[in-house]
Amino acid sequence: MIGNYNPENTNIQASELPPVKENLLVQIWHNRKARTGIMIIGFFAIFGIIGQIHTPYPASFDNFPTWLPPSAKHWFGTDYDGHDVFSQFMYGTGVSLYVGAAVALIAVSLGTMAGLVSGYYGGIVDNALMRFVDILLILPTFPLLVILSTYFKPTVTSTIIVIGILSWPFMARVIRSQILTVKQRPFVQASILAGMPGYQIMLKEIFKFTLPLIIINAVYIFVGAIVAQAGLAFFGLGDLASINWGTMLYYAQSQDAVIYYAWWWIVPPGLSIAILGIAANFFGNGITEVFGERAGEV
Amino acid sequence: MSDNILLIRNLETDYSLGNGGYVKAIRSLSLDVRRGESLALVGESGSGKSTLALSIMRLIEKPNKIAEGEIIFLDKDRDISVLKLGEIGLRLFRWKKVAMIFQSAMNILNPVMRVENQFIDTFEAHNIQDDYNQRINKYLTIAGLGKKVRRLYPHELSGGMKQRVSIALALSCEPELLIADEPTTALDVVVQREILFELRQLKNSLNLSIIFITHDLSVASAVADRIGIFYAGRIVEIGKKNDVINRPAHPYAKLLLGSIVTLSTPRGKELSSLEGTPPDLSKEIKGCSFYERCPSHVKQCLTYDLQPLKVGEDHYVECLRAQELLDSEY
Amino acid sequence: MITRRYLIVRSSYALATAMIAITLNFLLPRLIPGNPAAVILFANYHYLPPGKVKLLDSEFGLTTNNLGIEYLDYLKQLFLHFNLGVSFSYYPATVANLIETHLPWTLYLLGVSTLVSSVLGVITGRWIGWRAGSRGESVTSSIFIGLTSLPYFWLAIIFILVFAFMIPIFPLSGSFSITIIPGPTLAFLGSVITHSLLPIITIVITTFPAFALTMRNTMVNQNKEDYLLMAKAKGLPKNVIEKRYAARNAILPVTTHIVLAFGYIVSGAFFVEVVFSYQGIGYLLYKAVTSYDYPLVDGIFLMITITVIIANFVADLLYAILDPRVELR
């Protein structure tokens, strides 16, 4: 758990989850909570992509007067060095979201793979993997992130890799327990008896039952990674020349923005992280509700 | 008129479907339970037997509800209208007047409390002044358990032992009426027989009235004085054990009895089987609820007002053609 | 119940995890090509006479030996002398020394906030869980979801901005007022408490809602349990059912959550320390990271990890006491 986004807080019963069907997307969209979550995340995504193509002023242009409060010319004012904060925020949104998405991709692949293998094959493989997961879960993530980031070259990519390889254990465990229950279902037992190869059973029969969990976990990891990256940057780790929510807060803190009452510099990135967190929780709860309703169908 | 302990009149219990709709699990049901008798209610799962039990204890919780009717408990000196009881009145009524043995004993005991404490909190709730230790020992012994069980946690007990603890618990406040909801289904046959035997003994020695709920006719015939047959939220036939088993009048009861093989079933006798499914209880049912599946139905069944017909001494059937069918068959 | 087997298995887990952390701590600095520590050392101390550099080399453990021998030596130094090396940036202070002076502050922050946060979380969670479905409950739950999403360090900055600058009711930074001489006096104690209030409030606000939400969910799930139905059937008073049946069982998964979150609280405390310039381990780590003080970063990592492992172990024992069913699979 890197962020405070704890998937356990959703009321989900892994064993009750049905497989994903086509009309599921429609059903998710009809759930108010899930839709709110998707719309908030979608808004940030679009905002961030636009920020990569166009910002009111170049994000790294620093010749404006310093510490200007918000105005029509500078919506979010300017910072200690005379950057336009809105332009920085717009550009930084894209970078932060990219970090989140890339980490989610790495962690979800690792977590799903580990969970599938562990849950399906059981035995020694399962034991070894799960003990490893136990140990990773006990190790405090943030100090581990700090020490790894201290030794690796500070680039955005290295930060992504470091956060990615530390974000999968919890998910692997959830997926594994889901597979253990699915494995007991008659149709899987039938496939095993029929001599279908293990990888085929996993891909054809079991994988679809883990999709809901994968979706939920992906969103939590996505937001968790944005928080983790911001945290690292705040500690002065990672690529401090990159503009993102984390480095904005880092400079706001190290350049004593509070002394200048420069709330316009502090509020946008922090509040955005909080709103994304709320969106993830909405989404997770919504998905849980949708699957809760559908659980009876299978 | 024999001495009754519980009167149920026109009871309707509804289960919420979550979309504003309701399923009528109990449909305008009336029933008298006699003091000192053992009444078995038999029916398929989903017929509403357990709902009736929970309704008597008023354990039906929102969004489900008891929509209509009356439940009267005839105490020695006064009548208690169960559905009108306030919070404290209800609390004191439960377990002291009517106690219950639940269907699954596996999870019925609080896993983090020692067995004895689950007796003591009940005694405290009902202001029982006796020596707790003696009382716990007494009822554990009655239920066939040793004193050592007291200090154990539920996970240290076997399924059969848990069921015995729950029997001891049910008896420990000396209720007048005991509802046993499938008390033995989760247990293996040997334990099942022992427990049934003990319950029957207890009934006689403690002067209890028992409502036995089961889907198993052989269990019912082993323990009951009277048998009631449950179908789609109503009791469709009720009478003395031997009458119902030997001369069932309702077509459903006949089919139910006919589908059981016993040692005395003649070889070669064709087993009857039930076709179709019970009616959808979320919709209004006109006339007899068994109409669709009934081999002997006639047009009049659809307008039948469900007045039970007397077909013998203490033997009532909810079927228009009951007498006619009885006469033709026996 | 704590059986001997439980004790043995749990403690061997803890030991194995600790050994992995220690080994990682040993290997990481040595796996990096062109030891960055040496580079930094050279940059800072290049004016030192050659003899002194050699001495420093051995003090920092930078001598190139066989890896196996180095490992054994490292373990010996660690376990026998609690020697974690010498700090670059605070030279000649040892890492162990620095940790020793900063640790009490962090333990104080962590201890108080974990305690307050878990008690508050369990109490509020129990309250809203028992009233699930009501309007008050759904509003409270939504607010809690919002609170769990606030990043620690951001909330800390906002608090400083609001409560130390705009409405100056709390001290701005530090662990105690610099005008007071540390000692067993009431003035010092008062200063320590006022300085720690805002950091503690920050940590508590961002952590307790998660505990409360977990407690809420487990309380709600209790309603599905047969023993709760039984408790009602037995005619027990509502408060007894809530306390001895629902809450008593609901708290079990919550303890696990609190334990899992402990590592998270540790890192939260670090951020808060940095923002408030609170003289704890987190602040020290921040200083170490920003001045490339590798031995100090390593030492702190090791110390934190072992603290968290011990906390986990203690919590495991606590759990076994709380839940009579635990006998270890």
GROMACS .gro file of N, CA, C and O in nm, chain C residues 227-328:
model
  408
  855TYR      N    1  -2.446  -1.538   1.426
  855TYR     CA    2  -2.442  -1.515   1.571
  855TYR      C    3  -2.505  -1.383   1.610
  855TYR      O    4  -2.546  -1.364   1.723
  856LEU      N    5  -2.515  -1.289   1.514
  856LEU     CA    6  -2.582  -1.164   1.545
  856LEU      C    7  -2.733  -1.184   1.553
  856LEU      O    8  -2.802  -1.131   1.640
  857LEU      N    9  -2.784  -1.267   1.461
  857LEU     CA   10  -2.926  -1.303   1.463
  857LEU      C   11  -2.957  -1.374   1.594
  857LEU      O   12  -3.057  -1.347   1.661
  858MET      N   13  -2.868  -1.464   1.631
  858MET     CA   14  -2.883  -1.539   1.755
  858MET      C   15  -2.887  -1.444   1.875
  858MET      O   16  -2.969  -1.460   1.965
  859ALA      N   17  -2.796  -1.345   1.873
  859ALA     CA   18  -2.791  -1.250   1.984
  859ALA      C   19  -2.923  -1.176   1.997
  859ALA      O   20  -2.973  -1.154   2.108
  860LYS      N   21  -2.982  -1.140   1.884
  860LYS     CA   22  -3.111  -1.071   1.888
  860LYS      C   23  -3.219  -1.166   1.939
  860LYS      O   24  -3.302  -1.130   2.022
  861ALA      N   25  -3.216  -1.290   1.889
  861ALA     CA   26  -3.316  -1.388   1.930
  861ALA      C   27  -3.308  -1.414   2.080
  861ALA      O   28  -3.409  -1.436   2.145
  862LYS      N   29  -3.186  -1.408   2.133
  862LYS     CA   30  -3.169  -1.434   2.276
  862LYS      C   31  -3.225  -1.322   2.362
  862LYS      O   32  -3.226  -1.332   2.484
  863GLY      N   33  -3.265  -1.213   2.296
  863GLY     CA   34  -3.323  -1.101   2.371
  863GLY      C   35  -3.219  -1.016   2.441
  863GLY      O   36  -3.248  -0.954   2.542
  864LEU      N   37  -3.097  -1.014   2.387
  864LEU     CA   38  -2.994  -0.930   2.450
  864LEU      C   39  -3.023  -0.783   2.422
  864LEU      O   40  -3.075  -0.748   2.316
  865PRO      N   41  -2.986  -0.695   2.515
  865PRO     CA   42  -3.005  -0.552   2.491
  865PRO      C   43  -2.918  -0.505   2.375
  865PRO      O   44  -2.810  -0.560   2.351
  866LYS      N   45  -2.965  -0.403   2.305
  866LYS     CA   46  -2.895  -0.354   2.186
  866LYS      C   47  -2.749  -0.321   2.212
  866LYS      O   48  -2.662  -0.354   2.131
  867ASN      N   49  -2.723  -0.254   2.324
  867ASN     CA   50  -2.584  -0.211   2.348
  867ASN      C   51  -2.492  -0.331   2.369
  867ASN      O   52  -2.376  -0.329   2.328
  868VAL      N   53  -2.547  -0.438   2.428
  868VAL     CA   54  -2.466  -0.559   2.446
  868VAL      C   55  -2.436  -0.622   2.309
  868VAL      O   56  -2.324  -0.664   2.281
  869ILE      N   57  -2.539  -0.627   2.223
  869ILE     CA   58  -2.518  -0.687   2.091
  869ILE      C   59  -2.414  -0.607   2.014
  869ILE      O   60  -2.324  -0.663   1.953
  870GLU      N   61  -2.425  -0.474   2.021
  870GLU     CA   62  -2.331  -0.392   1.946
  870GLU      C   63  -2.188  -0.413   1.996
  870GLU      O   64  -2.096  -0.430   1.919
  871LYS      N   65  -2.174  -0.413   2.130
  871LYS     CA   66  -2.041  -0.416   2.186
  871LYS      C   67  -1.979  -0.556   2.183
  871LYS      O   68  -1.873  -0.577   2.127
  872ARG      N   69  -2.050  -0.651   2.243
  872ARG     CA   70  -1.989  -0.783   2.264
  872ARG      C   71  -1.998  -0.872   2.140
  872ARG      O   72  -1.923  -0.969   2.128
  873TYR      N   73  -2.092  -0.845   2.051
  873TYR     CA   74  -2.107  -0.930   1.932
  873TYR      C   75  -2.054  -0.860   1.806
  873TYR      O   76  -1.958  -0.905   1.746
  874ALA      N   77  -2.116  -0.746   1.770
  874ALA     CA   78  -2.077  -0.682   1.644
  874ALA      C   79  -1.937  -0.622   1.651
  874ALA      O   80  -1.847  -0.662   1.578
  875ALA      N   81  -1.917  -0.527   1.743
  875ALA     CA   82  -1.789  -0.456   1.746
  875ALA      C   83  -1.674  -0.549   1.781
  875ALA      O   84  -1.566  -0.541   1.723
  876ARG      N   85  -1.699  -0.639   1.874
  876ARG     CA   86  -1.592  -0.728   1.919
  876ARG      C   87  -1.539  -0.814   1.803
  876ARG      O   88  -1.420  -0.844   1.795
  877ASN      N   89  -1.628  -0.854   1.713
  877ASN     CA   90  -1.583  -0.933   1.598
  877ASN      C   91  -1.533  -0.844   1.485
  877ASN      O   92  -1.442  -0.881   1.412
  878ALA      N   93  -1.595  -0.726   1.472
  878ALA     CA   94  -1.558  -0.638   1.362
  878ALA      C   95  -1.417  -0.584   1.378
  878ALA      O   96  -1.349  -0.553   1.281
  879ILE      N   97  -1.371  -0.575   1.502
  879ILE     CA   98  -1.242  -0.512   1.525
  879ILE      C   99  -1.126  -0.600   1.476
  879ILE      O  100  -1.018  -0.551   1.448
  880LEU      N  101  -1.151  -0.730   1.460
  880LEU     CA  102  -1.042  -0.820   1.422
  880LEU      C  103  -0.979  -0.783   1.288
  880LEU      O  104  -0.858  -0.762   1.280
  881PRO      N  105  -1.059  -0.775   1.178
  881PRO     CA  106  -0.995  -0.734   1.052
  881PRO      C  107  -0.938  -0.594   1.057
  881PRO      O  108  -0.842  -0.565   0.986
  882VAL      N  109  -0.995  -0.508   1.142
  882VAL     CA  110  -0.945  -0.371   1.150
  882VAL      C  111  -0.803  -0.368   1.207
  882VAL      O  112  -0.720  -0.290   1.162
  883THR      N  113  -0.777  -0.456   1.304
  883THR     CA  114  -0.640  -0.458   1.357
  883THR      C  115  -0.541  -0.491   1.247
  883THR      O  116  -0.434  -0.431   1.239
  884THR      N  117  -0.577  -0.586   1.161
  884THR     CA  118  -0.488  -0.619   1.050
  884THR      C  119  -0.464  -0.498   0.962
  884THR      O  120  -0.352  -0.471   0.920
  885HIS      N  121  -0.571  -0.424   0.937
  885HIS     CA  122  -0.559  -0.306   0.853
  885HIS      C  123  -0.468  -0.202   0.917
  885HIS      O  124  -0.382  -0.144   0.851
  886ILE      N  125  -0.485  -0.183   1.048
  886ILE     CA  126  -0.402  -0.084   1.117
  886ILE      C  127  -0.256  -0.124   1.107
  886ILE      O  128  -0.169  -0.042   1.081
  887VAL      N  129  -0.229  -0.254   1.121
  887VAL     CA  130  -0.092  -0.301   1.111
  887VAL      C  131  -0.036  -0.277   0.971
  887VAL      O  132   0.073  -0.223   0.954
  888LEU      N  133  -0.115  -0.313   0.870
  888LEU     CA  134  -0.069  -0.293   0.733
  888LEU      C  135  -0.046  -0.145   0.705
  888LEU      O  136   0.040  -0.108   0.627
  889ALA      N  137  -0.126  -0.060   0.771
  889ALA     CA  138  -0.115   0.083   0.745
  889ALA      C  139  -0.002   0.146   0.824
  889ALA      O  140   0.033   0.261   0.801
  890PHE      N  141   0.056   0.071   0.918
  890PHE     CA  142   0.157   0.131   1.004
  890PHE      C  143   0.275   0.186   0.923
  890PHE      O  144   0.322   0.298   0.947
  891GLY      N  145   0.318   0.109   0.825
  891GLY     CA  146   0.427   0.156   0.739
  891GLY      C  147   0.390   0.286   0.671
  891GLY      O  148   0.474   0.375   0.652
  892TYR      N  149   0.262   0.296   0.639
  892TYR     CA  150   0.213   0.417   0.574
  892TYR      C  151   0.212   0.535   0.671
  892TYR      O  152   0.248   0.647   0.635
  893ILE      N  153   0.176   0.507   0.795
  893ILE     CA  154   0.178   0.614   0.895
  893ILE      C  155   0.322   0.662   0.916
  893ILE      O  156   0.347   0.781   0.931
  894VAL      N  157   0.417   0.567   0.915
  894VAL     CA  158   0.557   0.604   0.931
  894VAL      C  159   0.598   0.704   0.823
  894VAL      O  160   0.652   0.810   0.852
  895SER      N  161   0.565   0.671   0.697
  895SER     CA  162   0.605   0.763   0.591
  895SER      C  163   0.530   0.894   0.602
  895SER      O  164   0.584   1.001   0.572
  896GLY      N  165   0.405   0.887   0.649
  896GLY     CA  166   0.328   1.010   0.669
  896GLY      C  167   0.395   1.099   0.772
  896GLY      O  168   0.409   1.220   0.753
  897ALA      N  169   0.441   1.035   0.879
  897ALA     CA  170   0.508   1.111   0.984
  897ALA      C  171   0.632   1.179   0.927
  897ALA      O  172   0.665   1.292   0.962
  898PHE      N  173   0.699   1.110   0.834
  898PHE     CA  174   0.819   1.168   0.772
  898PHE      C  175   0.787   1.297   0.699
  898PHE      O  176   0.855   1.399   0.716
  899PHE      N  177   0.684   1.291   0.617
  899PHE     CA  178   0.646   1.411   0.541
  899PHE      C  179   0.612   1.525   0.635
  899PHE      O  180   0.656   1.639   0.616
  900VAL      N  181   0.532   1.490   0.736
  900VAL     CA  182   0.488   1.593   0.829
  900VAL      C  183   0.609   1.654   0.899
  900VAL      O  184   0.618   1.775   0.916
  901GLU      N  185   0.705   1.570   0.935
  901GLU     CA  186   0.826   1.621   1.000
  901GLU      C  187   0.900   1.719   0.910
  901GLU      O  188   0.949   1.823   0.954
  902VAL      N  189   0.906   1.684   0.782
  902VAL     CA  190   0.977   1.771   0.688
  902VAL      C  191   0.908   1.907   0.681
  902VAL      O  192   0.972   2.011   0.692
  903VAL      N  193   0.777   1.904   0.663
  903VAL     CA  194   0.704   2.030   0.649
  903VAL      C  195   0.715   2.115   0.775
  903VAL      O  196   0.733   2.236   0.769
  904PHE      N  197   0.706   2.050   0.892
  904PHE     CA  198   0.710   2.125   1.017
  904PHE      C  199   0.852   2.140   1.072
  904PHE      O  200   0.869   2.187   1.184
  905SER      N  201   0.953   2.099   0.995
  905SER     CA  202   1.092   2.099   1.043
  905SER      C  203   1.101   2.036   1.182
  905SER      O  204   1.166   2.087   1.272
  906TYR      N  205   1.030   1.927   1.201
  906TYR     CA  206   1.026   1.858   1.330
  906TYR      C  207   1.147   1.766   1.337
  906TYR      O  208   1.169   1.685   1.247
  907GLN      N  209   1.225   1.775   1.448
  907GLN     CA  210   1.358   1.712   1.450
  907GLN      C  211   1.354   1.560   1.466
  907GLN      O  212   1.424   1.505   1.552
  908GLY      N  213   1.276   1.491   1.384
  908GLY     CA  214   1.271   1.345   1.396
  908GLY      C  215   1.347   1.276   1.285
  908GLY      O  216   1.422   1.338   1.209
  909ILE      N  217   1.326   1.145   1.276
  909ILE     CA  218   1.396   1.063   1.178
  909ILE      C  219   1.361   1.105   1.035
  909ILE      O  220   1.445   1.105   0.946
  910GLY      N  221   1.235   1.143   1.012
  910GLY     CA  222   1.192   1.182   0.878
  910GLY      C  223   1.266   1.305   0.830
  910GLY      O  224   1.313   1.312   0.716
  911TYR      N  225   1.281   1.400   0.922
  911TYR     CA  226   1.352   1.523   0.889
  911TYR      C  227   1.499   1.491   0.862
  911TYR      O  228   1.560   1.542   0.768
  912LEU      N  229   1.552   1.401   0.944
  912LEU     CA  230   1.692   1.359   0.927
  912LEU      C  231   1.709   1.290   0.791
  912LEU      O  232   1.807   1.315   0.719
  913LEU      N  233   1.611   1.206   0.754
  913LEU     CA  234   1.617   1.136   0.626
  913LEU      C  235   1.615   1.238   0.511
  913LEU      O  236   1.689   1.226   0.413
  914TYR      N  237   1.529   1.337   0.527
  914TYR     CA  238   1.519   1.441   0.425
  914TYR      C  239   1.653   1.512   0.408
  914TYR      O  240   1.702   1.531   0.297
  915LYS      N  241   1.714   1.547   0.521
  915LYS     CA  242   1.846   1.612   0.517
  915LYS      C  243   1.948   1.520   0.451
  915LYS      O  244   2.030   1.562   0.370
  916ALA      N  245   1.941   1.392   0.488
  916ALA     CA  246   2.037   1.294   0.434
  916ALA      C  247   2.021   1.281   0.283
  916ALA      O  248   2.120   1.279   0.208
  917VAL      N  249   1.894   1.275   0.238
  917VAL     CA  250   1.868   1.258   0.096
  917VAL      C  251   1.916   1.381   0.019
  917VAL      O  252   1.984   1.370  -0.084
  918THR      N  253   1.883   1.499   0.070
  918THR     CA  254   1.917   1.620  -0.004
  918THR      C  255   2.067   1.648  -0.002
  918THR      O  256   2.117   1.720  -0.087
  919SER      N  257   2.142   1.592   0.095
  919SER     CA  258   2.287   1.614   0.094
  919SER      C  259   2.363   1.488   0.052
  919SER      O  260   2.482   1.476   0.075
  920TYR      N  261   2.294   1.393  -0.010
  920TYR     CA  262   2.356   1.269  -0.060
  920TYR      C  263   2.435   1.198   0.047
  920TYR      O  264   2.543   1.146   0.022
  921ASP      N  265   2.382   1.196   0.167
  921ASP     CA  266   2.451   1.131   0.278
  921ASP      C  267   2.411   0.983   0.279
  921ASP      O  268   2.324   0.941   0.355
  922TYR      N  269   2.473   0.904   0.193
  922TYR     CA  270   2.432   0.764   0.174
  922TYR      C  271   2.433   0.679   0.300
  922TYR      O  272   2.337   0.608   0.327
  923PRO      N  273   2.540   0.684   0.380
  923PRO     CA  274   2.538   0.598   0.499
  923PRO      C  275   2.418   0.630   0.589
  923PRO      O  276   2.357   0.540   0.644
  924LEU      N  277   2.384   0.758   0.597
  924LEU     CA  278   2.273   0.797   0.682
  924LEU      C  279   2.140   0.746   0.625
  924LEU      O  280   2.057   0.691   0.697
  925VAL      N  281   2.122   0.761   0.492
  925VAL     CA  282   2.000   0.710   0.428
  925VAL      C  283   1.987   0.560   0.454
  925VAL      O  284   1.882   0.511   0.495
  926ASP      N  285   2.097   0.487   0.432
  926ASP     CA  286   2.096   0.342   0.454
  926ASP      C  287   2.058   0.308   0.597
  926ASP      O  288   1.974   0.222   0.623
  927GLY      N  289   2.123   0.375   0.690
  927GLY     CA  290   2.101   0.346   0.831
  927GLY      C  291   1.957   0.371   0.871
  927GLY      O  292   1.895   0.291   0.942
  928ILE      N  293   1.904   0.484   0.822
  928ILE     CA  294   1.764   0.516   0.857
  928ILE      C  295   1.669   0.412   0.797
  928ILE      O  296   1.578   0.364   0.863
  929PHE      N  297   1.696   0.376   0.672
  929PHE     CA  298   1.611   0.275   0.609
  929PHE      C  299   1.608   0.148   0.692
  929PHE      O  300   1.503   0.090   0.719
  930LEU      N  301   1.726   0.105   0.732
  930LEU     CA  302   1.737  -0.018   0.808
  930LEU      C  303   1.660  -0.008   0.941
  930LEU      O  304   1.583  -0.096   0.978
  931MET      N  305   1.679   0.106   1.005
  931MET     CA  306   1.616   0.125   1.135
  931MET      C  307   1.462   0.125   1.122
  931MET      O  308   1.393   0.058   1.198
  932ILE      N  309   1.411   0.198   1.022
  932ILE     CA  310   1.266   0.205   1.000
  932ILE      C  311   1.212   0.066   0.972
  932ILE      O  312   1.110   0.023   1.027
  933THR      N  313   1.280  -0.005   0.880
  933THR     CA  314   1.232  -0.136   0.840
  933THR      C  315   1.221  -0.226   0.960
  933THR      O  316   1.121  -0.294   0.979
  934ILE      N  317   1.325  -0.223   1.043
  934ILE     CA  318   1.323  -0.312   1.158
  934ILE      C  319   1.214  -0.270   1.257
  934ILE      O  320   1.144  -0.354   1.313
  935THR      N  321   1.196  -0.139   1.272
  935THR     CA  322   1.086  -0.092   1.358
  935THR      C  323   0.952  -0.145   1.309
  935THR      O  324   0.871  -0.196   1.386
  936VAL      N  325   0.930  -0.132   1.177
  936VAL     CA  326   0.802  -0.176   1.121
  936VAL      C  327   0.785  -0.327   1.136
  936VAL      O  328   0.677  -0.377   1.168
  937ILE      N  329   0.894  -0.401   1.117
  937ILE     CA  330   0.886  -0.546   1.132
  937ILE      C  331   0.850  -0.583   1.276
  937ILE      O  332   0.764  -0.668   1.301
  938ILE      N  333   0.912  -0.514   1.370
  938ILE     CA  334   0.881  -0.541   1.511
  938ILE      C  335   0.734  -0.506   1.539
  938ILE      O  336   0.662  -0.583   1.604
  939ALA      N  337   0.690  -0.391   1.486
  939ALA     CA  338   0.551  -0.350   1.508
  939ALA      C  339   0.456  -0.456   1.453
  939ALA      O  340   0.356  -0.491   1.516
  940ASN      N  341   0.489  -0.509   1.336
  940ASN     CA  342   0.408  -0.615   1.275
  940ASN      C  343   0.401  -0.737   1.364
  940ASN      O  344   0.296  -0.798   1.382
  941PHE      N  345   0.516  -0.773   1.417
  941PHE     CA  346   0.526  -0.891   1.500
  941PHE      C  347   0.442  -0.874   1.627
  941PHE      O  348   0.363  -0.962   1.663
  942VAL      N  349   0.455  -0.758   1.689
  942VAL     CA  350   0.377  -0.731   1.809
  942VAL      C  351   0.228  -0.736   1.777
  942VAL      O  352   0.148  -0.792   1.851
  943ALA      N  353   0.191  -0.677   1.661
  943ALA     CA  354   0.051  -0.676   1.624
  943ALA      C  355  -0.002  -0.817   1.599
  943ALA      O  356  -0.116  -0.849   1.631
  944ASP      N  357   0.084  -0.902   1.542
  944ASP     CA  358   0.046  -1.042   1.522
  944ASP      C  359   0.011  -1.108   1.654
  944ASP      O  360  -0.087  -1.181   1.666
  945LEU      N  361   0.094  -1.082   1.753
  945LEU     CA  362   0.070  -1.139   1.885
  945LEU      C  363  -0.060  -1.084   1.943
  945LEU      O  364  -0.142  -1.157   1.998
  946LEU      N  365  -0.078  -0.954   1.926
  946LEU     CA  366  -0.199  -0.889   1.976
  946LEU      C  367  -0.323  -0.953   1.912
  946LEU      O  368  -0.422  -0.982   1.977
  947TYR      N  369  -0.313  -0.976   1.782
  947TYR     CA  370  -0.424  -1.034   1.708
  947TYR      C  371  -0.457  -1.173   1.762
  947TYR      O  372  -0.572  -1.209   1.780
  948ALA      N  373  -0.351  -1.248   1.791
  948ALA     CA  374  -0.372  -1.383   1.841
  948ALA      C  375  -0.441  -1.380   1.977
  948ALA      O  376  -0.519  -1.469   2.011
  949ILE      N  377  -0.414  -1.275   2.054
  949ILE     CA  378  -0.480  -1.264   2.184
  949ILE      C  379  -0.628  -1.228   2.163
  949ILE      O  380  -0.716  -1.278   2.231
  950LEU      N  381  -0.653  -1.138   2.066
  950LEU     CA  382  -0.789  -1.091   2.041
  950LEU      C  383  -0.878  -1.200   1.981
  950LEU      O  384  -0.996  -1.208   2.010
  951ASP      N  385  -0.822  -1.281   1.894
  951ASP     CA  386  -0.902  -1.380   1.824
  951ASP      C  387  -0.865  -1.520   1.869
  951ASP      O  388  -0.759  -1.571   1.834
  952PRO      N  389  -0.955  -1.584   1.944
  952PRO     CA  390  -0.922  -1.716   1.997
  952PRO      C  391  -0.903  -1.821   1.888
  952PRO      O  392  -0.848  -1.928   1.914
  953ARG      N  393  -0.951  -1.792   1.765
  953ARG     CA  394  -0.942  -1.892   1.659
  953ARG      C  395  -0.802  -1.906   1.601
  953ARG      O  396  -0.771  -2.004   1.536
  954VAL      N  397  -0.719  -1.801   1.620
  954VAL     CA  398  -0.588  -1.804   1.556
  954VAL      C  399  -0.503  -1.916   1.613
  954VAL      O  400  -0.475  -1.921   1.731
  955GLU      N  401  -0.470  -2.008   1.528
  955GLU     CA  402  -0.377  -2.111   1.572
  955GLU      C  403  -0.274  -2.132   1.465
  955GLU      O  404  -0.194  -2.223   1.469
  956LEU      N  405  -0.280  -2.049   1.363
  956LEU     CA  406  -0.191  -2.053   1.249
  956LEU      C  407  -0.222  -2.171   1.161
  956LEU      O  408  -0.224  -2.284   1.205
   0.00000   0.00000   0.00000
